[in-house]
Amino acid sequence: DHIIQQVDVFHEKVKAAKKVAEQGFLVTFGICPHYPATEYGYIQASQAILDTDGLRVTQFVEKPNYQTAQAYLETNTYFWNSGMFLFKASVYLNELKRLAPDMHEACQQAVLKGVVDLDFFRLDKTSFESCPSESIDYLIMEKTTLGAMVPLDACWSDIGSWNALCDVTTKDEFSNTLIGDVIQIKTENTYLRSEGRLLAAVGIKDSIVIETSDAVLVLAKEHAKEIKHIVAQLNERGRSETKLHRRVCRPWGWYETLVEAPGFKVKEIMVNPGAALSLQLHHQRSEHWVVVSGTAMVECGEEKSTLNLGESTYIPVNTKHRLANESKEALHLIEVQCGVYLGEDDIVRFSDQYGRVSS
């Protein structure tokens, strides 16, 4: 989530930071400030490290108010905290063990107790969940005596807000950013983004409007930071939008929910070449499959069949079934689910090439 426009400058600073890290320092990159920013934390550093471009870190400070940020700017010893680090793994792990032994132990056990699962290495769930949730700044960098910083001035942005994203996008003659199927009339200084449907704006100023498959966001730029309150409300209401995208990836491909209403759900399913879903059944829903691209190998009860473009099949409730793609092309189909309960947990797996068998 960083944009660095002067890549050559960044490469040179990475080389400089490497020299500092080789001396046993934990190096961070401090962005040379261009205005009294209140959206970033700051790093204070001034003492030079011999024969390098590095500076000793004096302190990390939280996001300041405007007056404090202005005072920082005037000292020439404060830099924006980029959140980017470079160090030897051994040095970091030694400091982690010294300063945050609980986290070090939890992570170590998560690896030692982990298991290989096809192309994946899965950390031990219990050990990993016992790991404290704290930032590297708070746990290590604010406490270590090995902190160092390399100044970086390479047109950097962390894209930490919608306003920051607006700043780095191409604009039209009215300072609008237009992405996707968008029409604007008498609209100024506005970010308009559509990922599907037509988005039309008339007489809008200083705003952000974003259309996606699962939600539409409309906010004034001056209130962009308050989006976190919307997320909090969604979490309080148990909404799925903060946890799942409409498109969900699986080992065999992906599915995307197109329509959902009481009693039915419509999905698009893509199965990778050579992949197959598990042999499974559902207790509370039936399914209809229609092939829209590719060739489907279908197992339903005791019957096996091949479905081509435009052909369909019906999977009754409580019937074992499997979908596979044995071709060299991606398989796309539309699935219509019908039933009183359509949750993803209504599934019993009997066999699965990805090891996901129900107990």
PDB file of N, CA and C in Angstrom, residues 129-199:
ATOM      1  N   GLU A 129      -2.861 -17.854  17.442  1.00  0.00           N
ATOM      2  CA  GLU A 129      -3.901 -17.017  18.040  1.00  0.00           C
ATOM      3  C   GLU A 129      -3.506 -16.521  19.429  1.00  0.00           C
ATOM      4  N   SER A 130      -2.531 -17.180  20.069  1.00  0.00           N
ATOM      5  CA  SER A 130      -2.064 -16.717  21.381  1.00  0.00           C
ATOM      6  C   SER A 130      -1.061 -15.584  21.269  1.00  0.00           C
ATOM      7  N   CYS A 131      -0.655 -15.264  20.050  1.00  0.00           N
ATOM      8  CA  CYS A 131       0.336 -14.203  19.848  1.00  0.00           C
ATOM      9  C   CYS A 131      -0.275 -12.833  20.127  1.00  0.00           C
ATOM     10  N   PRO A 132       0.380 -11.984  20.924  1.00  0.00           N
ATOM     11  CA  PRO A 132      -0.132 -10.629  21.170  1.00  0.00           C
ATOM     12  C   PRO A 132      -0.233  -9.844  19.868  1.00  0.00           C
ATOM     13  N   SER A 133      -1.203  -8.961  19.799  1.00  0.00           N
ATOM     14  CA  SER A 133      -1.394  -8.133  18.608  1.00  0.00           C
ATOM     15  C   SER A 133      -0.871  -6.729  18.883  1.00  0.00           C
ATOM     16  N   GLU A 134       0.378  -6.481  18.498  1.00  0.00           N
ATOM     17  CA  GLU A 134       1.002  -5.168  18.691  1.00  0.00           C
ATOM     18  C   GLU A 134       1.853  -4.827  17.481  1.00  0.00           C
ATOM     19  N   SER A 135       2.080  -3.551  17.240  1.00  0.00           N
ATOM     20  CA  SER A 135       2.873  -3.126  16.092  1.00  0.00           C
ATOM     21  C   SER A 135       4.368  -3.259  16.371  1.00  0.00           C
ATOM     22  N   ILE A 136       5.158  -3.372  15.311  1.00  0.00           N
ATOM     23  CA  ILE A 136       6.609  -3.437  15.438  1.00  0.00           C
ATOM     24  C   ILE A 136       7.145  -2.131  16.034  1.00  0.00           C
ATOM     25  N   ASP A 137       6.495  -1.012  15.727  1.00  0.00           N
ATOM     26  CA  ASP A 137       6.933   0.272  16.296  1.00  0.00           C
ATOM     27  C   ASP A 137       6.874   0.235  17.817  1.00  0.00           C
ATOM     28  N   TYR A 138       5.697  -0.160  18.326  1.00  0.00           N
ATOM     29  CA  TYR A 138       5.488  -0.132  19.771  1.00  0.00           C
ATOM     30  C   TYR A 138       6.324  -1.183  20.488  1.00  0.00           C
ATOM     31  N   LEU A 139       6.340  -2.404  19.954  1.00  0.00           N
ATOM     32  CA  LEU A 139       7.013  -3.497  20.641  1.00  0.00           C
ATOM     33  C   LEU A 139       8.529  -3.410  20.571  1.00  0.00           C
ATOM     34  N   ILE A 140       9.057  -3.033  19.405  1.00  0.00           N
ATOM     35  CA  ILE A 140      10.494  -3.116  19.187  1.00  0.00           C
ATOM     36  C   ILE A 140      11.142  -1.749  18.986  1.00  0.00           C
ATOM     37  N   MET A 141      10.702  -1.035  17.963  1.00  0.00           N
ATOM     38  CA  MET A 141      11.443   0.158  17.537  1.00  0.00           C
ATOM     39  C   MET A 141      11.454   1.265  18.586  1.00  0.00           C
ATOM     40  N   GLU A 142      10.392   1.387  19.371  1.00  0.00           N
ATOM     41  CA  GLU A 142      10.366   2.423  20.398  1.00  0.00           C
ATOM     42  C   GLU A 142      11.226   2.074  21.606  1.00  0.00           C
ATOM     43  N   LYS A 143      11.623   0.812  21.727  1.00  0.00           N
ATOM     44  CA  LYS A 143      12.356   0.370  22.917  1.00  0.00           C
ATOM     45  C   LYS A 143      13.793  -0.046  22.638  1.00  0.00           C
ATOM     46  N   THR A 144      14.099  -0.410  21.417  1.00  0.00           N
ATOM     47  CA  THR A 144      15.427  -0.919  21.103  1.00  0.00           C
ATOM     48  C   THR A 144      16.480   0.184  21.136  1.00  0.00           C
ATOM     49  N   THR A 145      17.712  -0.210  21.387  1.00  0.00           N
ATOM     50  CA  THR A 145      18.852   0.719  21.291  1.00  0.00           C
ATOM     51  C   THR A 145      19.530   0.589  19.931  1.00  0.00           C
ATOM     52  N   LEU A 146      18.936  -0.215  19.050  1.00  0.00           N
ATOM     53  CA  LEU A 146      19.542  -0.476  17.740  1.00  0.00           C
ATOM     54  C   LEU A 146      18.788   0.214  16.602  1.00  0.00           C
ATOM     55  N   GLY A 147      17.912   1.141  16.953  1.00  0.00           N
ATOM     56  CA  GLY A 147      17.110   1.811  15.938  1.00  0.00           C
ATOM     57  C   GLY A 147      17.915   2.782  15.098  1.00  0.00           C
ATOM     58  N   ALA A 148      17.746   2.696  13.791  1.00  0.00           N
ATOM     59  CA  ALA A 148      18.399   3.616  12.867  1.00  0.00           C
ATOM     60  C   ALA A 148      17.419   4.003  11.776  1.00  0.00           C
ATOM     61  N   MET A 149      17.702   5.104  11.083  1.00  0.00           N
ATOM     62  CA  MET A 149      16.799   5.596  10.043  1.00  0.00           C
ATOM     63  C   MET A 149      17.600   6.115   8.861  1.00  0.00           C
ATOM     64  N   VAL A 150      17.108   5.850   7.670  1.00  0.00           N
ATOM     65  CA  VAL A 150      17.667   6.417   6.446  1.00  0.00           C
ATOM     66  C   VAL A 150      16.636   7.368   5.860  1.00  0.00           C
ATOM     67  N   PRO A 151      16.981   8.651   5.671  1.00  0.00           N
ATOM     68  CA  PRO A 151      16.021   9.598   5.084  1.00  0.00           C
ATOM     69  C   PRO A 151      15.693   9.218   3.649  1.00  0.00           C
ATOM     70  N   LEU A 152      14.421   9.378   3.279  1.00  0.00           N
ATOM     71  CA  LEU A 152      13.959   9.032   1.939  1.00  0.00           C
ATOM     72  C   LEU A 152      13.095  10.162   1.395  1.00  0.00           C
ATOM     73  N   ASP A 153      13.464  10.654   0.227  1.00  0.00           N
ATOM     74  CA  ASP A 153      12.685  11.699  -0.448  1.00  0.00           C
ATOM     75  C   ASP A 153      12.479  11.235  -1.879  1.00  0.00           C
ATOM     76  N   ALA A 154      11.427  10.431  -2.106  1.00  0.00           N
ATOM     77  CA  ALA A 154      11.228   9.793  -3.411  1.00  0.00           C
ATOM     78  C   ALA A 154       9.767   9.850  -3.844  1.00  0.00           C
ATOM     79  N   CYS A 155       9.081  10.942  -3.501  1.00  0.00           N
ATOM     80  CA  CYS A 155       7.659  11.099  -3.846  1.00  0.00           C
ATOM     81  C   CYS A 155       6.854   9.899  -3.335  1.00  0.00           C
ATOM     82  N   TRP A 156       6.874   9.726  -2.020  1.00  0.00           N
ATOM     83  CA  TRP A 156       6.249   8.580  -1.357  1.00  0.00           C
ATOM     84  C   TRP A 156       4.864   8.935  -0.845  1.00  0.00           C
ATOM     85  N   SER A 157       3.970   7.942  -0.849  1.00  0.00           N
ATOM     86  CA  SER A 157       2.682   8.059  -0.158  1.00  0.00           C
ATOM     87  C   SER A 157       2.278   6.668   0.293  1.00  0.00           C
ATOM     88  N   ASP A 158       1.687   6.571   1.482  1.00  0.00           N
ATOM     89  CA  ASP A 158       1.251   5.261   1.971  1.00  0.00           C
ATOM     90  C   ASP A 158      -0.184   4.943   1.565  1.00  0.00           C
ATOM     91  N   ILE A 159      -0.830   5.825   0.810  1.00  0.00           N
ATOM     92  CA  ILE A 159      -2.213   5.632   0.363  1.00  0.00           C
ATOM     93  C   ILE A 159      -3.071   5.202   1.549  1.00  0.00           C
ATOM     94  N   GLY A 160      -2.926   5.924   2.643  1.00  0.00           N
ATOM     95  CA  GLY A 160      -3.607   5.553   3.872  1.00  0.00           C
ATOM     96  C   GLY A 160      -5.027   6.060   3.993  1.00  0.00           C
ATOM     97  N   SER A 161      -5.511   6.751   2.979  1.00  0.00           N
ATOM     98  CA  SER A 161      -6.884   7.266   3.014  1.00  0.00           C
ATOM     99  C   SER A 161      -7.367   7.445   1.586  1.00  0.00           C
ATOM    100  N   TRP A 162      -8.670   7.624   1.427  1.00  0.00           N
ATOM    101  CA  TRP A 162      -9.202   7.887   0.091  1.00  0.00           C
ATOM    102  C   TRP A 162      -8.667   9.199  -0.456  1.00  0.00           C
ATOM    103  N   ASN A 163      -8.458  10.184   0.395  1.00  0.00           N
ATOM    104  CA  ASN A 163      -7.896  11.443  -0.076  1.00  0.00           C
ATOM    105  C   ASN A 163      -6.480  11.254  -0.610  1.00  0.00           C
ATOM    106  N   ALA A 164      -5.691  10.407   0.071  1.00  0.00           N
ATOM    107  CA  ALA A 164      -4.337  10.142  -0.401  1.00  0.00           C
ATOM    108  C   ALA A 164      -4.370   9.453  -1.761  1.00  0.00           C
ATOM    109  N   LEU A 165      -5.324   8.556  -1.963  1.00  0.00           N
ATOM    110  CA  LEU A 165      -5.456   7.901  -3.256  1.00  0.00           C
ATOM    111  C   LEU A 165      -5.852   8.908  -4.333  1.00  0.00           C
ATOM    112  N   CYS A 166      -6.740   9.816  -3.993  1.00  0.00           N
ATOM    113  CA  CYS A 166      -7.130  10.864  -4.947  1.00  0.00           C
ATOM    114  C   CYS A 166      -5.924  11.682  -5.402  1.00  0.00           C
ATOM    115  N   ASP A 167      -5.024  11.947  -4.483  1.00  0.00           N
ATOM    116  CA  ASP A 167      -3.880  12.814  -4.779  1.00  0.00           C
ATOM    117  C   ASP A 167      -2.946  12.230  -5.829  1.00  0.00           C
ATOM    118  N   VAL A 168      -2.904  10.899  -5.954  1.00  0.00           N
ATOM    119  CA  VAL A 168      -1.935  10.281  -6.860  1.00  0.00           C
ATOM    120  C   VAL A 168      -2.586   9.735  -8.133  1.00  0.00           C
ATOM    121  N   THR A 169      -3.854  10.046  -8.365  1.00  0.00           N
ATOM    122  CA  THR A 169      -4.540   9.560  -9.566  1.00  0.00           C
ATOM    123  C   THR A 169      -4.609  10.646 -10.628  1.00  0.00           C
ATOM    124  N   THR A 170      -4.779  10.213 -11.887  1.00  0.00           N
ATOM    125  CA  THR A 170      -4.913  11.140 -13.013  1.00  0.00           C
ATOM    126  C   THR A 170      -6.273  11.821 -12.951  1.00  0.00           C
ATOM    127  N   LYS A 171      -6.285  13.122 -13.222  1.00  0.00           N
ATOM    128  CA  LYS A 171      -7.513  13.905 -13.093  1.00  0.00           C
ATOM    129  C   LYS A 171      -7.884  14.570 -14.416  1.00  0.00           C
ATOM    130  N   ASP A 172      -9.173  14.865 -14.559  1.00  0.00           N
ATOM    131  CA  ASP A 172      -9.627  15.571 -15.748  1.00  0.00           C
ATOM    132  C   ASP A 172      -9.485  17.078 -15.531  1.00  0.00           C
ATOM    133  N   GLU A 173     -10.002  17.877 -16.459  1.00  0.00           N
ATOM    134  CA  GLU A 173      -9.839  19.335 -16.395  1.00  0.00           C
ATOM    135  C   GLU A 173     -10.567  19.960 -15.212  1.00  0.00           C
ATOM    136  N   PHE A 174     -11.470  19.194 -14.578  1.00  0.00           N
ATOM    137  CA  PHE A 174     -12.205  19.719 -13.421  1.00  0.00           C
ATOM    138  C   PHE A 174     -11.711  19.100 -12.111  1.00  0.00           C
ATOM    139  N   SER A 175     -10.511  18.506 -12.148  1.00  0.00           N
ATOM    140  CA  SER A 175      -9.883  17.877 -10.978  1.00  0.00           C
ATOM    141  C   SER A 175     -10.653  16.661 -10.480  1.00  0.00           C
ATOM    142  N   ASN A 176     -11.374  16.006 -11.401  1.00  0.00           N
ATOM    143  CA  ASN A 176     -12.071  14.776 -11.058  1.00  0.00           C
ATOM    144  C   ASN A 176     -11.238  13.557 -11.434  1.00  0.00           C
ATOM    145  N   THR A 177     -11.323  12.515 -10.622  1.00  0.00           N
ATOM    146  CA  THR A 177     -10.780  11.207 -10.970  1.00  0.00           C
ATOM    147  C   THR A 177     -11.948  10.335 -11.409  1.00  0.00           C
ATOM    148  N   LEU A 178     -11.898   9.818 -12.641  1.00  0.00           N
ATOM    149  CA  LEU A 178     -12.994   9.033 -13.200  1.00  0.00           C
ATOM    150  C   LEU A 178     -12.470   7.639 -13.544  1.00  0.00           C
ATOM    151  N   ILE A 179     -12.971   6.624 -12.861  1.00  0.00           N
ATOM    152  CA  ILE A 179     -12.517   5.253 -13.067  1.00  0.00           C
ATOM    153  C   ILE A 179     -13.723   4.352 -13.301  1.00  0.00           C
ATOM    154  N   GLY A 180     -13.712   3.606 -14.398  1.00  0.00           N
ATOM    155  CA  GLY A 180     -14.804   2.692 -14.701  1.00  0.00           C
ATOM    156  C   GLY A 180     -15.898   3.362 -15.520  1.00  0.00           C
ATOM    157  N   ASP A 181     -17.098   2.811 -15.458  1.00  0.00           N
ATOM    158  CA  ASP A 181     -18.241   3.300 -16.230  1.00  0.00           C
ATOM    159  C   ASP A 181     -18.848   4.497 -15.504  1.00  0.00           C
ATOM    160  N   VAL A 182     -18.286   5.679 -15.784  1.00  0.00           N
ATOM    161  CA  VAL A 182     -18.620   6.887 -15.024  1.00  0.00           C
ATOM    162  C   VAL A 182     -18.998   8.026 -15.962  1.00  0.00           C
ATOM    163  N   ILE A 183     -20.032   8.768 -15.596  1.00  0.00           N
ATOM    164  CA  ILE A 183     -20.428   9.988 -16.292  1.00  0.00           C
ATOM    165  C   ILE A 183     -20.557  11.098 -15.263  1.00  0.00           C
ATOM    166  N   GLN A 184     -20.028  12.294 -15.579  1.00  0.00           N
ATOM    167  CA  GLN A 184     -20.165  13.420 -14.657  1.00  0.00           C
ATOM    168  C   GLN A 184     -20.601  14.664 -15.401  1.00  0.00           C
ATOM    169  N   ILE A 185     -21.423  15.460 -14.728  1.00  0.00           N
ATOM    170  CA  ILE A 185     -21.844  16.760 -15.240  1.00  0.00           C
ATOM    171  C   ILE A 185     -21.725  17.777 -14.112  1.00  0.00           C
ATOM    172  N   LYS A 186     -21.051  18.867 -14.368  1.00  0.00           N
ATOM    173  CA  LYS A 186     -20.884  19.955 -13.388  1.00  0.00           C
ATOM    174  C   LYS A 186     -20.354  19.435 -12.051  1.00  0.00           C
ATOM    175  N   THR A 187     -19.426  18.520 -12.125  1.00  0.00           N
ATOM    176  CA  THR A 187     -18.827  17.913 -10.939  1.00  0.00           C
ATOM    177  C   THR A 187     -17.367  18.321 -10.848  1.00  0.00           C
ATOM    178  N   GLU A 188     -16.899  18.643  -9.646  1.00  0.00           N
ATOM    179  CA  GLU A 188     -15.542  19.159  -9.469  1.00  0.00           C
ATOM    180  C   GLU A 188     -14.846  18.479  -8.289  1.00  0.00           C
ATOM    181  N   ASN A 189     -13.547  18.278  -8.447  1.00  0.00           N
ATOM    182  CA  ASN A 189     -12.686  17.788  -7.359  1.00  0.00           C
ATOM    183  C   ASN A 189     -13.288  16.573  -6.658  1.00  0.00           C
ATOM    184  N   THR A 190     -13.737  15.612  -7.459  1.00  0.00           N
ATOM    185  CA  THR A 190     -14.431  14.443  -6.921  1.00  0.00           C
ATOM    186  C   THR A 190     -13.822  13.154  -7.485  1.00  0.00           C
ATOM    187  N   TYR A 191     -13.761  12.144  -6.643  1.00  0.00           N
ATOM    188  CA  TYR A 191     -13.251  10.824  -7.019  1.00  0.00           C
ATOM    189  C   TYR A 191     -14.443   9.924  -7.289  1.00  0.00           C
ATOM    190  N   LEU A 192     -14.614   9.504  -8.542  1.00  0.00           N
ATOM    191  CA  LEU A 192     -15.729   8.653  -8.942  1.00  0.00           C
ATOM    192  C   LEU A 192     -15.167   7.332  -9.453  1.00  0.00           C
ATOM    193  N   ARG A 193     -15.562   6.234  -8.837  1.00  0.00           N
ATOM    194  CA  ARG A 193     -15.038   4.921  -9.222  1.00  0.00           C
ATOM    195  C   ARG A 193     -16.182   3.924  -9.295  1.00  0.00           C
ATOM    196  N   SER A 194     -16.318   3.261 -10.449  1.00  0.00           N
ATOM    197  CA  SER A 194     -17.314   2.215 -10.626  1.00  0.00           C
ATOM    198  C   SER A 194     -16.607   0.924 -11.002  1.00  0.00           C
ATOM    199  N   GLU A 195     -16.952  -0.163 -10.304  1.00  0.00           N
ATOM    200  CA  GLU A 195     -16.378  -1.469 -10.624  1.00  0.00           C
ATOM    201  C   GLU A 195     -17.386  -2.364 -11.335  1.00  0.00           C
ATOM    202  N   GLY A 196     -18.537  -1.791 -11.710  1.00  0.00           N
ATOM    203  CA  GLY A 196     -19.543  -2.609 -12.389  1.00  0.00           C
ATOM    204  C   GLY A 196     -20.610  -1.762 -13.047  1.00  0.00           C
ATOM    205  N   ARG A 197     -21.546  -1.253 -12.264  1.00  0.00           N
ATOM    206  CA  ARG A 197     -22.678  -0.514 -12.807  1.00  0.00           C
ATOM    207  C   ARG A 197     -22.302   0.903 -13.231  1.00  0.00           C
ATOM    208  N   LEU A 198     -23.159   1.488 -14.071  1.00  0.00           N
ATOM    209  CA  LEU A 198     -22.985   2.877 -14.458  1.00  0.00           C
ATOM    210  C   LEU A 198     -23.087   3.770 -13.229  1.00  0.00           C
ATOM    211  N   LEU A 199     -22.140   4.680 -13.072  1.00  0.00           N
ATOM    212  CA  LEU A 199     -22.141   5.651 -11.982  1.00  0.00           C
ATOM    213  C   LEU A 199     -22.242   7.044 -12.593  1.00  0.00           C
TER     214      LEU A 199
END
